XYZ file of N, CA and C in Angstrom:
300
model
N 17.212 -17.634 12.837
C 15.917 -17.051 13.095
C 15.080 -18.061 13.857
N 14.367 -17.607 14.875
C 13.511 -18.545 15.597
C 12.515 -19.208 14.663
N 12.266 -20.478 14.857
C 11.387 -21.202 13.945
C 9.921 -21.044 14.304
N 9.612 -20.634 15.507
C 8.216 -20.419 15.880
C 8.084 -19.073 16.550
N 7.055 -18.339 16.323
C 6.058 -18.549 15.294
C 6.610 -18.161 13.924
N 5.902 -18.525 12.845
C 6.384 -18.155 11.506
C 6.560 -16.638 11.413
N 7.596 -16.224 10.710
C 7.886 -14.793 10.609
C 8.465 -14.470 9.239
N 8.491 -13.181 8.933
C 9.024 -12.688 7.673
C 10.070 -11.627 8.000
N 11.220 -11.670 7.316
C 12.274 -10.669 7.486
C 12.298 -9.737 6.286
N 12.521 -8.455 6.549
C 12.615 -7.431 5.516
C 13.826 -6.571 5.848
N 14.641 -6.241 4.847
C 15.789 -5.366 5.081
C 15.497 -3.968 4.554
N 16.106 -2.980 5.186
C 15.955 -1.599 4.748
C 17.338 -0.961 4.646
N 17.470 -0.026 3.736
C 18.741 0.679 3.537
C 18.671 2.038 4.213
N 19.842 2.653 4.393
C 19.846 4.005 4.954
C 19.400 4.989 3.888
N 18.755 6.035 4.333
C 18.387 7.148 3.459
C 18.658 8.419 4.241
N 19.326 9.352 3.635
C 19.585 10.599 4.330
C 20.521 10.426 5.505
N 20.097 10.909 6.641
C 20.936 10.934 7.836
C 21.171 9.545 8.407
N 22.437 9.220 8.671
C 22.776 7.935 9.282
C 22.343 7.877 10.743
N 22.011 9.030 11.323
C 21.538 9.063 12.707
C 20.268 8.235 12.848
N 19.486 8.139 11.789
C 18.220 7.412 11.843
C 18.395 5.933 12.166
N 19.569 5.372 11.885
C 19.816 3.961 12.176
C 19.646 3.686 13.662
N 19.993 4.639 14.487
C 19.991 4.443 15.936
C 18.662 4.802 16.602
N 17.680 5.270 15.855
C 16.421 5.675 16.477
C 15.289 4.752 16.044
N 14.080 5.191 16.269
C 12.923 4.346 15.976
C 12.602 4.248 14.486
N 13.304 4.984 13.646
C 13.101 4.883 12.206
C 13.453 3.473 11.726
N 12.769 2.962 10.703
C 13.072 1.615 10.213
C 14.301 1.522 9.310
N 14.986 2.626 9.011
C 16.104 2.572 8.064
C 17.324 1.882 8.655
N 18.061 1.186 7.791
C 19.301 0.524 8.198
C 19.087 -0.660 9.117
N 17.948 -1.313 8.962
C 17.596 -2.389 9.885
C 17.121 -3.634 9.141
N 17.124 -4.754 9.855
C 16.396 -5.944 9.436
C 15.165 -5.974 10.323
N 14.009 -5.975 9.695
C 12.747 -5.953 10.421
C 12.122 -7.340 10.385
N 11.502 -7.738 11.475
C 10.892 -9.068 11.565
C 9.410 -8.902 11.888
N 8.574 -9.466 11.026
C 7.128 -9.360 11.139
C 6.509 -10.733 11.359
N 5.417 -10.779 12.110
C 4.579 -11.977 12.133
C 3.900 -12.056 10.771
N 3.362 -13.200 10.407
C 2.771 -13.366 9.076
C 1.567 -12.457 8.843
N 0.951 -11.934 9.902
C -0.166 -10.998 9.725
C 0.299 -9.540 9.697
N 1.623 -9.300 9.731
C 2.181 -7.955 9.670
C 2.438 -7.315 11.023
N 1.988 -7.936 12.080
C 2.210 -7.389 13.420
C 3.632 -7.700 13.890
N 3.987 -7.156 15.039
C 5.281 -7.468 15.645
C 5.247 -8.921 16.091
N 6.258 -9.679 15.697
C 6.326 -11.082 16.105
C 6.479 -11.140 17.625
N 5.702 -11.980 18.309
C 5.719 -11.984 19.774
C 7.064 -12.350 20.397
N 7.943 -13.013 19.654
C 9.249 -13.341 20.229
C 10.375 -12.461 19.685
N 10.022 -11.300 19.092
C 11.049 -10.334 18.705
C 11.785 -9.862 19.952
N 13.054 -9.485 19.811
C 13.824 -9.062 20.981
C 13.409 -7.694 21.527
N 12.680 -6.924 20.730
C 12.225 -5.594 21.137
C 10.715 -5.524 20.967
N 10.141 -4.438 21.411
C 8.686 -4.268 21.307
C 8.253 -3.776 19.928
N 9.207 -3.623 19.008
C 8.871 -3.203 17.650
C 9.347 -4.262 16.658
N 9.354 -3.909 15.367
C 9.743 -4.864 14.324
C 11.255 -5.051 14.197
N 12.063 -4.229 14.869
C 13.519 -4.284 14.717
C 14.073 -5.621 15.195
N 14.814 -6.283 14.285
C 15.469 -7.546 14.636
C 16.980 -7.351 14.727
N 17.574 -6.654 13.738
C 18.975 -6.220 13.790
C 19.038 -4.805 13.231
N 20.127 -4.087 13.513
C 20.273 -2.724 13.023
C 21.746 -2.438 12.761
N 22.002 -1.207 12.252
C 23.379 -0.833 11.940
C 23.816 -1.329 10.576
N 22.871 -1.438 9.635
C 23.188 -1.884 8.275
C 23.210 -0.678 7.341
N 24.054 -0.741 6.319
C 24.104 0.340 5.332
C 23.126 0.057 4.204
N 23.400 -0.936 3.407
C 22.546 -1.286 2.272
C 22.473 -2.798 2.135
N 21.567 -3.387 2.854
C 21.380 -4.838 2.748
C 20.799 -5.163 1.383
N 21.405 -6.116 0.715
C 20.976 -6.464 -0.636
C 20.366 -7.851 -0.746
N 20.484 -8.656 0.266
C 19.923 -9.998 0.175
C 19.913 -10.686 1.519
N 19.010 -11.637 1.648
C 18.903 -12.474 2.843
C 18.882 -13.923 2.402
N 19.437 -14.783 3.219
C 19.368 -16.225 2.944
C 19.284 -16.961 4.270
N 18.518 -18.036 4.269
C 18.471 -18.903 5.434
C 19.293 -20.136 5.115
N 20.262 -20.426 5.957
C 21.130 -21.586 5.784
C 20.409 -22.853 6.237
N 20.892 -24.023 5.820
C 20.234 -25.279 6.211
C 20.065 -25.450 7.723
N 20.953 -24.848 8.510
C 20.842 -24.971 9.968
C 19.892 -23.947 10.585
N 19.236 -23.126 9.747
C 18.289 -22.125 10.228
C 18.887 -20.754 10.461
N 20.213 -20.629 10.383
C 20.858 -19.324 10.548
C 20.511 -18.423 9.363
N 20.470 -17.126 9.615
C 20.153 -16.150 8.572
C 21.387 -15.295 8.308
N 21.714 -15.098 7.031
C 22.812 -14.222 6.632
C 22.279 -13.149 5.689
N 22.953 -12.004 5.685
C 22.621 -10.977 4.706
C 23.892 -10.528 4.007
N 23.714 -9.903 2.869
C 24.827 -9.283 2.160
C 24.582 -7.782 2.150
N 25.673 -7.038 2.232
C 25.593 -5.580 2.191
C 26.705 -5.057 1.308
N 26.422 -3.977 0.598
C 27.509 -3.334 -0.136
C 27.824 -2.011 0.531
N 29.102 -1.703 0.518
C 29.573 -0.467 1.117
C 29.797 0.591 0.063
N 30.465 1.650 0.458
C 30.645 2.762 -0.467
C 31.933 2.690 -1.267
N 32.809 1.741 -0.975
C 34.079 1.643 -1.693
C 34.190 0.314 -2.418
N 33.790 0.251 -3.636
C 33.883 -0.930 -4.500
C 34.007 -2.210 -3.688
N 34.960 -3.017 -3.784
C 34.995 -4.314 -3.122
C 35.490 -4.262 -1.681
N 35.900 -3.106 -1.205
C 36.554 -3.029 0.092
C 35.617 -3.025 1.288
N 34.354 -2.748 1.117
C 33.480 -2.705 2.287
C 32.212 -3.528 2.102
N 32.255 -4.486 1.206
C 31.141 -5.417 1.071
C 31.183 -6.398 2.228
N 30.018 -6.865 2.659
C 29.954 -7.730 3.830
C 28.988 -8.881 3.625
N 29.268 -9.967 4.295
C 28.307 -11.044 4.523
C 28.205 -11.151 6.036
N 27.004 -10.994 6.564
C 26.806 -10.972 8.010
C 25.930 -12.128 8.460
N 26.303 -12.754 9.546
C 25.439 -13.709 10.229
C 24.542 -12.883 11.140
N 23.232 -12.951 10.924
C 22.305 -12.128 11.691
C 21.781 -12.886 12.898
N 21.807 -12.221 14.030
C 21.235 -12.776 15.252
C 20.398 -11.689 15.907
N 19.307 -12.083 16.509
C 18.361 -11.133 17.089
C 19.043 -10.149 18.030
N 18.589 -8.891 17.936
C 19.026 -7.820 18.830
C 20.507 -7.486 18.679
N 21.007 -7.562 17.458
C 22.427 -7.359 17.189
C 22.647 -6.062 16.414
N 23.662 -5.300 16.822
C 24.054 -4.062 16.158
C 25.226 -4.362 15.227
N 25.062 -4.082 13.936
C 26.132 -4.325 12.966
C 26.993 -3.085 12.737
N 26.811 -2.061 13.552
C 27.747 -0.958 13.779
C 27.912 0.065 12.671
N 27.202 -0.023 11.557
C 27.330 1.049 10.576
C 26.646 2.281 11.152
N 27.182 3.457 11.063
C 28.353 3.877 10.315
C 29.632 3.907 11.139
N 29.627 3.367 12.339
C 30.787 3.479 13.225
C 31.899 2.501 12.905
N 31.586 1.420 12.239
C 32.608 0.441 11.873
C 32.331 -0.029 10.462
N 33.305 0.097 9.586
C 33.185 -0.345 8.198
C 34.388 -1.206 7.888
N 34.159 -2.378 7.287
C 35.277 -3.240 6.923
C 35.964 -2.696 5.691
N 37.157 -3.176 5.415
C 37.815 -2.787 4.187
C 39.191 -2.261 4.381
């Protein structure tokens, strides 16, 4: 995650139609906000979307080198759980690609 300006990341899960992941809806995405809640000026898009194509993100962590990872659980017990390295403007391909 870029270190300047300060920002906050929020994950969202899919609800209802998976088609929403690909549109302006916030579902299935990692959203990045400036500390005042506005769109961070160095976001890759003109909205809060930082990454998309997620099913159910359950956690975020920043590694010592500044990289951000998330965890996601899939629909089949241990077969589709993921740990993803998140990078700005990246599509994580759900529902078109599922590991397992």
